[in-house]
PDB file of C-alpha atoms in Angstrom:
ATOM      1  CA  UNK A   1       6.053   2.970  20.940  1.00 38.00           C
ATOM      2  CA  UNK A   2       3.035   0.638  21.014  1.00 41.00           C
ATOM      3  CA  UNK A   3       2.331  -1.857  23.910  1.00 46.00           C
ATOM      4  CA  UNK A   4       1.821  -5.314  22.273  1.00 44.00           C
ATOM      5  CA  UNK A   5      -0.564  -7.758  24.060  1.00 42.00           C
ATOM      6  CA  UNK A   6      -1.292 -10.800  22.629  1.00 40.00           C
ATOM      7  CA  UNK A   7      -5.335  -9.291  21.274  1.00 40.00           C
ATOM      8  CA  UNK A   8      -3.223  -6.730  19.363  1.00 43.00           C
ATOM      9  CA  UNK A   9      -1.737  -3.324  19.552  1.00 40.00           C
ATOM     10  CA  UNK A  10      -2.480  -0.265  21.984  1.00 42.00           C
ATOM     11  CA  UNK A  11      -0.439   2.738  20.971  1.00 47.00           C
ATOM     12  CA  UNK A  12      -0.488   6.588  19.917  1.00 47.00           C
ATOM     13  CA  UNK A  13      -3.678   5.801  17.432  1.00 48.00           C
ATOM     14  CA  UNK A  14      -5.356   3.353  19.753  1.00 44.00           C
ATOM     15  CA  UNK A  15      -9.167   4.135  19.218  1.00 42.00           C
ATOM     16  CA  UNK A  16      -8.360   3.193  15.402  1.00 43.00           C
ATOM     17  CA  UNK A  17      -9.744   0.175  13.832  1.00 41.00           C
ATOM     18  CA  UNK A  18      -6.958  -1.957  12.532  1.00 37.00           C
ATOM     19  CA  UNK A  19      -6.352  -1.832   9.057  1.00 39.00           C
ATOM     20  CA  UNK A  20      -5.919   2.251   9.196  1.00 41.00           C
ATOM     21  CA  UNK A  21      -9.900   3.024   8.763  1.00 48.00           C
ATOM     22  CA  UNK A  22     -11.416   5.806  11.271  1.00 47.00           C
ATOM     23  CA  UNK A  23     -13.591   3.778  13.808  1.00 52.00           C
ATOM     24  CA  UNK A  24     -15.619   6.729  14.718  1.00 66.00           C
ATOM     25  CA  UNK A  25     -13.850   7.060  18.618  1.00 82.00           C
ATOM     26  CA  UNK A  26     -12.408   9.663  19.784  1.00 87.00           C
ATOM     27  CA  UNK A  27      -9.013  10.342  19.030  1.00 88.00           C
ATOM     28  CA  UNK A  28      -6.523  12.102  21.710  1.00 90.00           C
ATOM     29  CA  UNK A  29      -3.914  14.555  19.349  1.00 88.00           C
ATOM     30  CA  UNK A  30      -1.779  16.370  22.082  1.00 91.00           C
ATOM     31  CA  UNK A  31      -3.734  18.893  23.943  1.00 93.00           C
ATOM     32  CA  UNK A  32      -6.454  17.988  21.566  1.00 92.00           C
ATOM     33  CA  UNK A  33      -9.609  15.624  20.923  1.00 93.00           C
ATOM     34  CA  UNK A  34     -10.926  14.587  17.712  1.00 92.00           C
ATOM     35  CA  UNK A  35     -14.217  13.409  17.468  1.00 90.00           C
ATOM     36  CA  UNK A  36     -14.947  11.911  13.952  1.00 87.00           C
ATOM     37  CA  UNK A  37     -18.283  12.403  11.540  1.00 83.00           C
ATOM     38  CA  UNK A  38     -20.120   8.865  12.145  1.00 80.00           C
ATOM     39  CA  UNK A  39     -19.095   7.035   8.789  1.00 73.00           C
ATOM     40  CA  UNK A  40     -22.738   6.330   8.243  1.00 74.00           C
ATOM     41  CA  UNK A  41     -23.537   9.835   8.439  1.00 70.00           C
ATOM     42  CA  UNK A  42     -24.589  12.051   5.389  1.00 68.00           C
ATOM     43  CA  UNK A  43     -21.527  14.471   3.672  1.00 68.00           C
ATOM     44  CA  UNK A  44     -22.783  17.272   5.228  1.00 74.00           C
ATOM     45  CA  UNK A  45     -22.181  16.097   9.047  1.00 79.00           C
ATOM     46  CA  UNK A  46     -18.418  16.864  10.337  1.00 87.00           C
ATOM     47  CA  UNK A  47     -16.229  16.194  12.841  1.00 89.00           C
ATOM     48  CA  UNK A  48     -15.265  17.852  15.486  1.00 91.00           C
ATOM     49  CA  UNK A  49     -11.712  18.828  17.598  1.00 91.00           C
ATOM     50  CA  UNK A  50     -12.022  20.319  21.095  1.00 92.00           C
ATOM     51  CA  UNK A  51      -9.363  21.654  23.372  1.00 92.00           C
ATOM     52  CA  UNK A  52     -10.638  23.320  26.848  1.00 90.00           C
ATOM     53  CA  UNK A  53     -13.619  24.416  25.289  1.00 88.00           C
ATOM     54  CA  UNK A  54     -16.358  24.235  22.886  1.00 91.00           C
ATOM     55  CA  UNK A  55     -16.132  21.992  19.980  1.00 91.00           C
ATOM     56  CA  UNK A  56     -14.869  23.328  16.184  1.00 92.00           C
ATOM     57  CA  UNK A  57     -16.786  21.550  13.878  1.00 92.00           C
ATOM     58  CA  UNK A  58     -13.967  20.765  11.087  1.00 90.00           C
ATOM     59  CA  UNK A  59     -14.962  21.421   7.489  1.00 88.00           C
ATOM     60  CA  UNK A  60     -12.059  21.586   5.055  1.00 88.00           C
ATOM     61  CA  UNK A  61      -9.401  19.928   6.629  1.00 90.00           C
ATOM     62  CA  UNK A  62     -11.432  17.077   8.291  1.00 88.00           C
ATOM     63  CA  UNK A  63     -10.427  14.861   5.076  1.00 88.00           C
ATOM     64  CA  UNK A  64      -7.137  15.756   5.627  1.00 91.00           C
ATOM     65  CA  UNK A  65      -7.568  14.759   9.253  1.00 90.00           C
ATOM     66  CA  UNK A  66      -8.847  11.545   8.644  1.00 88.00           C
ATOM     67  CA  UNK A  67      -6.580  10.607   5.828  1.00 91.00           C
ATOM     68  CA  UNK A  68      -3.157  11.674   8.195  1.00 92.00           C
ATOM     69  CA  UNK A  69      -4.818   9.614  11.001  1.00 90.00           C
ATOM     70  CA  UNK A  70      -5.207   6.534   8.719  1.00 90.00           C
ATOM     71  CA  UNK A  71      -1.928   6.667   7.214  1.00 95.00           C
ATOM     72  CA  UNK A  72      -0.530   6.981  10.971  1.00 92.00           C
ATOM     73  CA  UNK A  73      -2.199   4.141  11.976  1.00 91.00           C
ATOM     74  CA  UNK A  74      -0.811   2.038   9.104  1.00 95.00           C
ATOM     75  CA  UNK A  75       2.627   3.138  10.122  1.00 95.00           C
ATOM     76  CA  UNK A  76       2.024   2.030  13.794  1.00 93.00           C
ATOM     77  CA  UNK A  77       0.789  -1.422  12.786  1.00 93.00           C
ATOM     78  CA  UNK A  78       3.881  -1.859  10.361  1.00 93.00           C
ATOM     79  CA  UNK A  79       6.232  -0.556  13.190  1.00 94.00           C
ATOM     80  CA  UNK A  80       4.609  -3.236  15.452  1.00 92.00           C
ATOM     81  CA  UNK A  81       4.644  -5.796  13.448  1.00 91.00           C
ATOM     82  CA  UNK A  82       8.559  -5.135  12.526  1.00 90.00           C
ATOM     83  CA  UNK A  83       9.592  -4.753  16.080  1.00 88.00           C
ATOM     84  CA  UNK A  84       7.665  -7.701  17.408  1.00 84.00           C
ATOM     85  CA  UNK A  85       9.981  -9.748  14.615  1.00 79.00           C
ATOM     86  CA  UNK A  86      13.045  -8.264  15.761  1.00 76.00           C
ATOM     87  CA  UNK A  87      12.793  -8.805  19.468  1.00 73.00           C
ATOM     88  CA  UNK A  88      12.603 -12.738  18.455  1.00 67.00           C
ATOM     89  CA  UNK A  89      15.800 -12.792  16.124  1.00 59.00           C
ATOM     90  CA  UNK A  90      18.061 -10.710  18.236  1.00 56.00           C
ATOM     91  CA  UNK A  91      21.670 -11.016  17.043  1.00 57.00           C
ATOM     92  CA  UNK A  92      22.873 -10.445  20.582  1.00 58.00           C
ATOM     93  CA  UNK A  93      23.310 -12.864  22.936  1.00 60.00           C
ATOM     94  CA  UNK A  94      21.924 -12.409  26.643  1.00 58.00           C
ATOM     95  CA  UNK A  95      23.620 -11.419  29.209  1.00 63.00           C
ATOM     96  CA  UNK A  96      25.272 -13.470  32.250  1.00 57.00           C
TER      97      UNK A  96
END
């Protein structure tokens, strides 16, 4: 779950831009770190994923990296936004 402050979200995805577009951090996965392609860079420059060793430059799943990443991120923000509204109409009442 995502820790809310009041400048925004910090969760599982939290060196992504809002809005679910790669910001060109590094991005911890598990064991792992993915290190994007800088968007301004040409086609042929990749990213790269590291674990406890030297970097693997990612070439035909990169895309598919960055597009599950994105689509993550927009599920976090939803998720965030939802359970930021429910916490302020809970049906129960508090407890004495």
């Amino acid at each position: 779950m995502t820790k809310a402050t009041r400048d925004g979200f910090f969760g599982l995805l939290a060196s992504q831009q809002r809005g679910g577009k790669a910001a060109g951090h590094a991005v911890t996965l598990g064991p792992y770190t993915y290190i994007p392609a800088p968007a301004h860079c040409s086609a042929s420059v990749n990213g790269t994923l590291t674990k406890d060793g030297p970097p693997v430059t990612l070439r035909a799943t990169e895309p598919i990296l960055r597009n599950f990443l994105d689509i993550m991120a927009e599920l976090e923000d939803d998720l965030a936004r939802r359970w930021l509204g429910s916490q302020g109409s809970a049906g129960f009442t508090a407890a004495k």
